[in-house]
Coordinates of C-alpha atoms and ligand atoms in Angstrom, one line a residue:
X106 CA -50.5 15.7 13.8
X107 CA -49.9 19.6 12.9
X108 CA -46.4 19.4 13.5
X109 CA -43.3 16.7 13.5
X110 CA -41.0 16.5 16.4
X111 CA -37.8 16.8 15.8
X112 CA -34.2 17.6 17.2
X113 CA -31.6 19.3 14.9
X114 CA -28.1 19.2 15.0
X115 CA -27.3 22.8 14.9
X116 CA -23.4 22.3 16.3
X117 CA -21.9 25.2 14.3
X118 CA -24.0 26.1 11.7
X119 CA -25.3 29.8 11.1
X120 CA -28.3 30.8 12.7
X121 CA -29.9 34.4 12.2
X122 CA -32.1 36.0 14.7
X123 CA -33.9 39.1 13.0
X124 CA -34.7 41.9 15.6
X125 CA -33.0 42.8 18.9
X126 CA -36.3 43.2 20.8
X127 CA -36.1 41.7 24.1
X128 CA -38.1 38.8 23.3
X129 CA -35.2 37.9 21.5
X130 CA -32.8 36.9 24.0
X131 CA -33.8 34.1 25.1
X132 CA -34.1 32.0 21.4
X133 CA -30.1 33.6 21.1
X134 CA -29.4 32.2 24.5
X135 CA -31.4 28.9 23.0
X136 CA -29.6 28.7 19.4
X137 CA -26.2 29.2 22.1
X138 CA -27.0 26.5 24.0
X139 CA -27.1 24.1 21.2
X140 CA -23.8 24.9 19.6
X141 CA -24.9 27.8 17.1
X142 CA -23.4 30.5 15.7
X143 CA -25.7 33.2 15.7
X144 CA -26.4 36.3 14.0
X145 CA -28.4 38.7 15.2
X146 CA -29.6 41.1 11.9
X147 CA -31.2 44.4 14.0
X148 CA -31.0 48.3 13.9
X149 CA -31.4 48.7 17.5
X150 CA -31.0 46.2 20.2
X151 CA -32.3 45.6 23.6
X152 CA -30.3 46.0 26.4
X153 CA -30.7 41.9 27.1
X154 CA -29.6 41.5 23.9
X155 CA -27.0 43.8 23.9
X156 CA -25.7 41.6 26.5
X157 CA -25.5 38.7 25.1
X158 CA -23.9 39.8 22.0
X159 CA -21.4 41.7 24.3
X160 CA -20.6 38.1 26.2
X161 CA -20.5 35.7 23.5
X162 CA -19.7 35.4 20.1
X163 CA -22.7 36.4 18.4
X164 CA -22.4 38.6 15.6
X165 CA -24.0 41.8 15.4
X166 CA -25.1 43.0 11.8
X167 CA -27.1 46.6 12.3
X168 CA -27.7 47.5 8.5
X169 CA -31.7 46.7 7.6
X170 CA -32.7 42.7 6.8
X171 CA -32.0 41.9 3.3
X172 CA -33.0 38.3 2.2
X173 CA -28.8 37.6 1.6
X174 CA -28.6 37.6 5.3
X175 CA -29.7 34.6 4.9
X176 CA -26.8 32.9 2.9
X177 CA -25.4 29.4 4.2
X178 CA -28.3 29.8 7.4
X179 CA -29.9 26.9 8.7
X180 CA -32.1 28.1 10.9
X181 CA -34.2 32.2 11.2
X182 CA -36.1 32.9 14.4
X183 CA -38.2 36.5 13.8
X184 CA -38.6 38.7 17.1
X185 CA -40.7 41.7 15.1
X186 CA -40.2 45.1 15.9
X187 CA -41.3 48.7 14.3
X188 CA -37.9 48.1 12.3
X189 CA -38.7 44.3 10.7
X190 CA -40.9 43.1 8.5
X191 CA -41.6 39.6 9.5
X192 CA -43.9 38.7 6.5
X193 CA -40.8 39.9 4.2
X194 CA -38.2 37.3 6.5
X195 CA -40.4 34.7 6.7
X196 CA -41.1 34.9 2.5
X197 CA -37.3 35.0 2.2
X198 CA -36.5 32.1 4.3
X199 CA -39.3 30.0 2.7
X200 CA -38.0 30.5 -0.8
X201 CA -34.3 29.5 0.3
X202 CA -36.3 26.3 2.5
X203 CA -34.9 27.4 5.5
X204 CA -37.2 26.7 8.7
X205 CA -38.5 30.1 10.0
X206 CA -40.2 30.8 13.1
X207 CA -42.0 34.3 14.0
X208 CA -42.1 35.1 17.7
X209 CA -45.8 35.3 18.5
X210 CA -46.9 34.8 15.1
X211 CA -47.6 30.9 14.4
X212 CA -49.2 31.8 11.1
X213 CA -45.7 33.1 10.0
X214 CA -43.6 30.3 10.6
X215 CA -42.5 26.8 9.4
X216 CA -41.4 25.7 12.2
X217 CA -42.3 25.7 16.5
X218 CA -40.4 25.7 19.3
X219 CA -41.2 23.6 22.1
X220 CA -41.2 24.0 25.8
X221 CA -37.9 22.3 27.0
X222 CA -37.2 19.8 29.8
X223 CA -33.6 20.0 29.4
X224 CA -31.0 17.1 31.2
X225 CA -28.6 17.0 28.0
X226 CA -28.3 14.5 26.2
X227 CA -31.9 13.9 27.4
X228 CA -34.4 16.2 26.5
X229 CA -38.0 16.3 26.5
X230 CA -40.0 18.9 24.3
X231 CA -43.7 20.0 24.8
X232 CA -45.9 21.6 22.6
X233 CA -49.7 22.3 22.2
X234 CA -49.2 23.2 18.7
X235 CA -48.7 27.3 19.4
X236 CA -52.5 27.2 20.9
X237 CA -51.2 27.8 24.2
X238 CA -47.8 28.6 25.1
X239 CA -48.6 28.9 28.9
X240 CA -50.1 25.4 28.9
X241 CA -46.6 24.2 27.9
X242 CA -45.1 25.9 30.2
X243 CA -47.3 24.3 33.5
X244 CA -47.0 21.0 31.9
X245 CA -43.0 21.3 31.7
X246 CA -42.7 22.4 35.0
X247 CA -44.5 19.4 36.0
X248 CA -42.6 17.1 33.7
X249 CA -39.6 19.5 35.7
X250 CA -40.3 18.5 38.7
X251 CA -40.7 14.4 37.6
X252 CA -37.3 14.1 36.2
X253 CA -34.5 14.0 38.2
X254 CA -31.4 16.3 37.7
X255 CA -29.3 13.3 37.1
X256 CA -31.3 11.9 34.3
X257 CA -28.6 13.2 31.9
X258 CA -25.9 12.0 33.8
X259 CA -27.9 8.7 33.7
X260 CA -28.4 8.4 30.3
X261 CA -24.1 9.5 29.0
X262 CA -23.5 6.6 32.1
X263 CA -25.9 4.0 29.7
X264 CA -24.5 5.3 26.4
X265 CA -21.6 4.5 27.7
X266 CA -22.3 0.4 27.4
X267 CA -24.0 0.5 24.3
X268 CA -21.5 -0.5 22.1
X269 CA -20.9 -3.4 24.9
X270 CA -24.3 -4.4 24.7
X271 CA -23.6 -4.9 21.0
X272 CA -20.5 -7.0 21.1
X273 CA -22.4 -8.9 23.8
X274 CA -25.2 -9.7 22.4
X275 CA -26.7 -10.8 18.8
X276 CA -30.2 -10.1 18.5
X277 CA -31.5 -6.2 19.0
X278 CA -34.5 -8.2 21.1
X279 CA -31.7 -9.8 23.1
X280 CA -30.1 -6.3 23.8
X281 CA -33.5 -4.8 24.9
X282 CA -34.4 -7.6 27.4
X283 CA -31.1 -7.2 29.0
X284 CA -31.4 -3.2 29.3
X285 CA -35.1 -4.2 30.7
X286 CA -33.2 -6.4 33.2
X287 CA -30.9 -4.0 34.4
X288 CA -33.7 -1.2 34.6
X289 CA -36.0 -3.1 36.9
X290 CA -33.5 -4.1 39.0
X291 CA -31.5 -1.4 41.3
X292 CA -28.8 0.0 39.3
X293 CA -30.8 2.8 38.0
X294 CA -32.7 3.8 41.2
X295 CA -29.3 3.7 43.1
X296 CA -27.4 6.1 40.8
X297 CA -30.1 8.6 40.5
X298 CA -29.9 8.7 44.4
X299 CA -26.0 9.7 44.6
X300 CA -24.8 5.8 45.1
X301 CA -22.8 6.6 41.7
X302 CA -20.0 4.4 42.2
X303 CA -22.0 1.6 43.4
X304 CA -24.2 1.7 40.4
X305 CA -21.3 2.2 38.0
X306 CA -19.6 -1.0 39.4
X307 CA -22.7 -3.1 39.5
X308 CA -23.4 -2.4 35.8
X309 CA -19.7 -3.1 34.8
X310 CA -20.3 -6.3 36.6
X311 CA -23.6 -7.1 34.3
X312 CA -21.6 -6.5 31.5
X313 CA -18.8 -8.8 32.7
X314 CA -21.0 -11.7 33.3
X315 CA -24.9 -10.8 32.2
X316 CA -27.4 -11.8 35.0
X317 CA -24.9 -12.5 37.9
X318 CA -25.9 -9.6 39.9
X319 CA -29.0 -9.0 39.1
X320 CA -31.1 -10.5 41.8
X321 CA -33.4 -8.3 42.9
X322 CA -32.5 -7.3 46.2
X323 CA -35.0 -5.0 48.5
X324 CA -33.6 -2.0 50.1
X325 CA -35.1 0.1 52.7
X326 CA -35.6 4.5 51.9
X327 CA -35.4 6.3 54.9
X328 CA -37.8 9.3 53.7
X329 CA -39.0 12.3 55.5
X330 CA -42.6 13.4 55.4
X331 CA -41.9 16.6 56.7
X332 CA -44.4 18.8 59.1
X333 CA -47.6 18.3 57.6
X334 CA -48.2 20.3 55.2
X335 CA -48.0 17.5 51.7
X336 CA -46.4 20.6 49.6
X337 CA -43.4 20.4 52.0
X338 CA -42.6 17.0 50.5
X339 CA -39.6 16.8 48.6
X340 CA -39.4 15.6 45.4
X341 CA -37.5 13.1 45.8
X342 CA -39.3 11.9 48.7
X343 CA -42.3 12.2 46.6
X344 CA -40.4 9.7 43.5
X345 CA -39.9 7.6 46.4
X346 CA -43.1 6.9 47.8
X347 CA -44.8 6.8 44.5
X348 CA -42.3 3.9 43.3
X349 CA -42.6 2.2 47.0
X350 CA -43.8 -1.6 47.1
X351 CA -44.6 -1.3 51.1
X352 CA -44.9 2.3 53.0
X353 CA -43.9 1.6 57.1
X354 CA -45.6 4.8 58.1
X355 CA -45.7 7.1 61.5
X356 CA -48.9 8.7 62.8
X357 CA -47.3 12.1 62.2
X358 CA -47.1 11.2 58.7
X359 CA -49.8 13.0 56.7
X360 CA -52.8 10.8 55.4
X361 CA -52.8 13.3 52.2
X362 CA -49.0 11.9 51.8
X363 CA -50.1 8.4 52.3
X364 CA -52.1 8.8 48.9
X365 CA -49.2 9.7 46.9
X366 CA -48.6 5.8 47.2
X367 CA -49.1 3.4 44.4
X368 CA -52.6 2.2 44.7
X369 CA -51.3 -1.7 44.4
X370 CA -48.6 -0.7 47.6
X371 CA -48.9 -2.4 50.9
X372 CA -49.4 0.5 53.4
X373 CA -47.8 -0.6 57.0
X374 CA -48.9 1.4 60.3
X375 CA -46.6 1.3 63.2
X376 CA -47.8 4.8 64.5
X377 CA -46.3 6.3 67.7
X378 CA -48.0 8.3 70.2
X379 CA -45.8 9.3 73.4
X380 CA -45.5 7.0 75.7
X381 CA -47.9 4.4 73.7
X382 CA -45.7 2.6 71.3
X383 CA -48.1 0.9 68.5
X384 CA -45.0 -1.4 67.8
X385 CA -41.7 -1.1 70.2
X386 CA -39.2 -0.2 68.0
X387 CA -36.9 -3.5 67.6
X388 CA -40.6 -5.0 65.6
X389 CA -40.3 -2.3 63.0
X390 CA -36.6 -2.9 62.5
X391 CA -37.6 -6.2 62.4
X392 CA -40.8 -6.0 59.9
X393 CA -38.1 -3.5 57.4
X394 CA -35.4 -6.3 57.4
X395 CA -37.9 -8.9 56.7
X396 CA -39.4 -6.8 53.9
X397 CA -36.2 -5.8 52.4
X398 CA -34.9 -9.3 52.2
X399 CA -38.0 -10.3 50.2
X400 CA -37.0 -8.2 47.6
X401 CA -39.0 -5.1 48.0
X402 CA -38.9 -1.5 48.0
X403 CA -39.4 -0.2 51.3
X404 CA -40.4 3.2 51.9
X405 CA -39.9 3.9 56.1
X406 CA -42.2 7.3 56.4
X407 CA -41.5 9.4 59.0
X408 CA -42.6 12.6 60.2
X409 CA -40.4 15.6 59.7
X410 CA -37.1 15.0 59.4
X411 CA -35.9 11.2 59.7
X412 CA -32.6 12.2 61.7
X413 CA -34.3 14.6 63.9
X414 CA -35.7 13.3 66.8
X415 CA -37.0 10.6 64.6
X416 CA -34.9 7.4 65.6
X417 CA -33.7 7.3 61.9
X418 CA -30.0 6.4 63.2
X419 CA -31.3 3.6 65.0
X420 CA -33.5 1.9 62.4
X421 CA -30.0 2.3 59.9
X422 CA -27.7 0.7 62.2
X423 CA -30.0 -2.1 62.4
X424 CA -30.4 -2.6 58.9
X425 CA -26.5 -2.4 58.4
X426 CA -26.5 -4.6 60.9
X427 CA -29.1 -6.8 58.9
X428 CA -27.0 -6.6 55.6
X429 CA -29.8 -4.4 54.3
X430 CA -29.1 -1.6 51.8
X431 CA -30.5 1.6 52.6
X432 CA -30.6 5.4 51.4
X433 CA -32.5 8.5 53.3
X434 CA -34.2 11.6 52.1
X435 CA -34.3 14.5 54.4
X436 CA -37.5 15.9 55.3
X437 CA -38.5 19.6 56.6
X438 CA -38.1 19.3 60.2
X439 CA -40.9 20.6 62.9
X440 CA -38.9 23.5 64.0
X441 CA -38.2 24.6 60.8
X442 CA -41.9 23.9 59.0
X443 CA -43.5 25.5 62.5
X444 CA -41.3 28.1 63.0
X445 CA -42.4 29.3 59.4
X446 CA -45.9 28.7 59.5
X447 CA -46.5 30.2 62.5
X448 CA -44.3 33.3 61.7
X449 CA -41.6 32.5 64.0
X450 CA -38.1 33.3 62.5
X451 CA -35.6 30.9 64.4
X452 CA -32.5 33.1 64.0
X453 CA -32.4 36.9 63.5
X454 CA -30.0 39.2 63.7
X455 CA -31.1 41.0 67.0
X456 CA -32.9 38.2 68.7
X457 CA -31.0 35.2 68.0
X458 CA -27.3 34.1 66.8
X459 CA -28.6 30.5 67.9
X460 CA -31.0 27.9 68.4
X461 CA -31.4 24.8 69.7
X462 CA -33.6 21.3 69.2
X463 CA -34.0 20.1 71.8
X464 CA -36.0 16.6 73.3
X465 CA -38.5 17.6 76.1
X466 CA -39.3 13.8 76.6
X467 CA -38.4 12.2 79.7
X468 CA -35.8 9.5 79.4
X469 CA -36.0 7.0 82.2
X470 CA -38.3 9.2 83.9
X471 CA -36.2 12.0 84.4
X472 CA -36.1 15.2 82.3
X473 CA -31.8 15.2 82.0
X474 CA -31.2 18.1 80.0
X475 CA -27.8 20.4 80.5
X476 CA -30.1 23.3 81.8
X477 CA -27.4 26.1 81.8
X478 CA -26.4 25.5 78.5
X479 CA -30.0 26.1 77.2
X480 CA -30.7 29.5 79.1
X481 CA -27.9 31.7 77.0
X482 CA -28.5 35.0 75.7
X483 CA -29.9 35.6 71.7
X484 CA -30.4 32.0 71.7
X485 CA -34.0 30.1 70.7
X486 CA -34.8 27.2 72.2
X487 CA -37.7 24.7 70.5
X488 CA -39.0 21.6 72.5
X489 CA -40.0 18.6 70.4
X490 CA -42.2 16.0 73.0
X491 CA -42.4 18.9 75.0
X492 CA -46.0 19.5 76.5
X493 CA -46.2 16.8 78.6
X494 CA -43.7 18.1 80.8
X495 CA -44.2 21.6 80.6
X496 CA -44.2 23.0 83.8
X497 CA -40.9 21.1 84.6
X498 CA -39.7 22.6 81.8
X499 CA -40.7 26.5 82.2
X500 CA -39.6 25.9 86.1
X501 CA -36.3 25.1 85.2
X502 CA -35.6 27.2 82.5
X503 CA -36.1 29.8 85.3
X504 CA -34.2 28.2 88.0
X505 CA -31.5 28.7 85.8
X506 CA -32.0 32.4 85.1
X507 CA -34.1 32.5 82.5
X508 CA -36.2 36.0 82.7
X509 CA -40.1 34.9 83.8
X510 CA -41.2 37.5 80.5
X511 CA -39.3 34.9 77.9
X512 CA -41.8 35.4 75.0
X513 CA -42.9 31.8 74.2
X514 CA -45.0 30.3 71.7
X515 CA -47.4 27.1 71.0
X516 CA -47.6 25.5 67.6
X517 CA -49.8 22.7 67.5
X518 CA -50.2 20.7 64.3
X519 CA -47.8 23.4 62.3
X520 CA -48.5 23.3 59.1
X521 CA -51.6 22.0 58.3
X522 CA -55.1 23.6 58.0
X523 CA -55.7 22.7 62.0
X524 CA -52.2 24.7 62.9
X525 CA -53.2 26.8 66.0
X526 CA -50.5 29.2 67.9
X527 CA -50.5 30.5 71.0
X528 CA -47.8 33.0 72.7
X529 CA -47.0 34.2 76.2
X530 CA -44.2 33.7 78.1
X531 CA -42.7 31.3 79.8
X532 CA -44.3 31.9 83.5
X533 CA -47.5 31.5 82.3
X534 CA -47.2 28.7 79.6
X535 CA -48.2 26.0 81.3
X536 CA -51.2 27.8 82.1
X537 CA -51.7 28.6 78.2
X538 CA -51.3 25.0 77.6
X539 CA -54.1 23.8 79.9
X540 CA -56.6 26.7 78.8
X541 CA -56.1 26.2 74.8
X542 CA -55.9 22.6 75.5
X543 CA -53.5 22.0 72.7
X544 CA -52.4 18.6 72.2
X545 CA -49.5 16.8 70.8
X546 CA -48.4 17.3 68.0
X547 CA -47.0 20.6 69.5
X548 CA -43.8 22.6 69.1
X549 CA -43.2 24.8 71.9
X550 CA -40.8 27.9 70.6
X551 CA -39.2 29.6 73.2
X552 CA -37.0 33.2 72.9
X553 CA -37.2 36.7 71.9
X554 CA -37.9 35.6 68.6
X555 CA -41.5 34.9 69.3
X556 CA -41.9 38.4 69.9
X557 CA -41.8 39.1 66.4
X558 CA -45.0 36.7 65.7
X559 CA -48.0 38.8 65.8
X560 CA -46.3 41.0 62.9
X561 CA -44.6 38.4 60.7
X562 CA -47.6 35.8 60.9
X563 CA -49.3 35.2 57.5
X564 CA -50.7 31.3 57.2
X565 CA -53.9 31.8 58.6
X566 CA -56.2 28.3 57.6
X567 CA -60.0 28.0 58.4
X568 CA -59.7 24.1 59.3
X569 CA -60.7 21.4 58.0
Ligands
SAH24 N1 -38.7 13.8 63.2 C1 -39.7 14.7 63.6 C2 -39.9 14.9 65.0 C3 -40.5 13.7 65.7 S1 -40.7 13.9 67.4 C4 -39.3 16.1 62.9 O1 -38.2 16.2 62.4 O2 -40.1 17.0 63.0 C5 -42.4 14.4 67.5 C6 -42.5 15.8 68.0 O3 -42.3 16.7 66.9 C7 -44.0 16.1 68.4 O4 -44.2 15.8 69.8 C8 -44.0 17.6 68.3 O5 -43.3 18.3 69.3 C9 -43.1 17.8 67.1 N2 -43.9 17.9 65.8 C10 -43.8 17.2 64.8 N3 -44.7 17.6 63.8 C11 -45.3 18.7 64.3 C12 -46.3 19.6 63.8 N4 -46.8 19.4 62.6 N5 -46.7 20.6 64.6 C13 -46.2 20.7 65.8 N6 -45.3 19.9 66.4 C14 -44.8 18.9 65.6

């Protein structure tokens, strides 16, 4: 090991930053953050810099570096320029054994700084041992994008019991199995989803009387798998299916998605396609209930956004209904991931105030929409379900006086490396649809909007 992690308490203590060069500011903001008071020792400073000094109470000394500077500091950072001799700091801080660290000079100093993960009190610190400050830098916005903002929240919550755990039990090995316990049951998923209060409670409850309510209950995630496109996940749709014991998944559910799963989890398929239910919908309420109540983690994947056209209400009520706990992660929605993909702004300022999802699948037969209120002025319309009844659809958005030159537009599997789009209007769509031969999954966009699509499209894939 070249170097020993470690975190220092620098609540108050004098820290000197030699140099005001830009590169500066952020180690002041840094030596800030963690409670320091900073001096910055530097003829000239950097308008950043400048800032900072300006906002908080850093002190500004602009007479040349002379090793007293460095009286009662704990801690020098170096940011060289023309006016600094980092060599001279650095000797000076070494003979008072005070850590020093050079900017860009790793040779020069005693001591690294890490990339930082920061969700105070946690904190996680990378290094690669000043070889390669930009590999730090992808690994912590990977590590970033693992840990979830409420980690820190989290971890004051469970400091908060550690003296209970004490009085409660004897033995440190007793104390660990019992945070183990706690840890693999719920609590922890629950408050890093927002279920706060219930997560408080249930731990004040475990401290109370130890084991009581810890059975492992299952509960059921509602997650959106968005469009298509697996980068449009969300991360914490992503922490979801990754800690999943069973994925119930749709057949607009990306297969790419599907591997995010643990390799051990039990993959479900009760795909959809219109009009040729795989499983009518009361069996997969059914097969989530039954799953939950065994105890395990049910992911329910569904394409785009669960509460959009996705019968995501439905499957809830049914599990309140069932006594099964649930949560749901939104997911980018067709319109939206389409729209975007295919260049298609939904709302702009001189084409549309307003627009509107709407179902172009018949119910009972019929297609029952309120007609009139879908042909308005600077408003975009988008069909979801709608190409099976196009021509019922273009007909009677014209009935109702909607101009036959209403720009439309055709996005079939938005998103991914297959998306194709097509534009005309809405007289001769139904004819588009037939020659392109587009099948479903297809958004139909319809408005003045889509008139700006030739100019403002930019995702152009070459398939698979
Ligand atoms: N809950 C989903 C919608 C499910 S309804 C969501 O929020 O997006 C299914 C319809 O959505 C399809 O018939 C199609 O019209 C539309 N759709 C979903 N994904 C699509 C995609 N990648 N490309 C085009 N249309 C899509």
């Amino acid at each position: 090991m070249e170097y020993l992690p470690i975190f220092i308490n620098l609540k108050d203590q004098l820290c000197v930053v030699v140099g005001g060069e830009k590169a500066a500011s952020p180690k002041i903001a840094l030596l800030l953050k963690a409670g320091a008071k900073v001096k910055v020792v530097a003829l000239e400073l950097s308008p950043a810099v400048a800032e900072l000094v300006d906002q908080s109470n850093v002190i500004h000394q602009s007479a040349p570096f002379s090793p007293q500077d460095l009286d009662q500091c704990k801690l020098v950072i170096v940011a060289e320029d023309p006016s600094v001799s980092a060599k001279e700091v650095a000797k000076a801080a070494q003979e008072r054994n005070i850590p020093v660290n050079v900017i860009d000079n790793t040779e020069l100093c005693s001591f690294i700084l890490p990339s930082i993960v920061d969700r105070s009190p946690v904190q996680v610190a990378i290094s690669t041992g000043g070889t390669s400050p930009i590999l730090a830098r992808e690994l912590r916005a990977k590590v970033e994008a693992m840990l979830p903002q409420s980690y820190g929240k989290l971890a004051t919550l469970l400091g908060r019991f550690r003296s209970r755990s004490k009085e409660l039990f004897q033995t440190s090995l007793e104390r660990k199995k019992h945070w183990e316990r706690i840890f693999s049951s719920r609590i922890i998923e629950d408050f890093l989803a927002g279920k706060e209060e219930q997560a408080q409670e249930a731990l004040e409850q475990e401290f109370l009387s130890p084991q009581m309510s810890l059975s492992k209950q299952g509960q059921v995630c509602l997650v959106g798998a968005g469009p298509g496109d697996p980068d449009l996940l969300t991360i914490r749709a992503l922490r979801q299916i990754q800690s999943a014991d069973v994925i119930v998944y749709d057949r607009l559910v990306a297969p790419a998605i599907l591997e995010y799963a643990r390799r051990d989890a039990e993959m479900i398929y009760v795909g959809k396609k219109a009009s040729q239910h795989v499983l009518p919908q009361e069996q997969i309420n059914q097969i989530l209930v039954d799953l939950a109540k065994e105890g395990k983690n049910v992911v329910r994947l569904k394409g785009g956004d669960p509460f959009i056209f996705g019968r995501g209400g439905e499957e809830l009520e049914m599990l309140i209904q069932a006594g099964v706990d649930f949560q749901v992660v939104p997911g980018v929605t067709a319109a939206s991931g389409c729209g975007t993909y295919a260049g298609i702004p939904l709302t702009h300022r001189d084409y549309a105030q307003s627009c509107v999802m709407v179902t172009g699948h018949l119910k009972k037969g019929e297609l029952d929409l309120n007609w009139q209120s879908l042909v308005q002025p600077m408003q975009t319309l988008v069909f979801y379900m709608g190409l099976s009844n196009i021509s019922v659809l273009c007909r009677e958005l014209q009935k109702h006086g909607m101009s036959p030159d209403m720009p439309a537009a055709l996005v079939e599997r938005g998103t991914t490396k297959n998306q194709r789009v097509f534009t005309g209007t809405i007289a001769n769509l139904p004819q588009l649809v037939e020659e392109t031969k587009v099948k479903p999954p297809t958004l139909v966009i319809i408005g003045n909007v889509v008139s700006l699509q030739k100019k403002l499209s930019w995702f152009h894939p070459t398939g698979d």
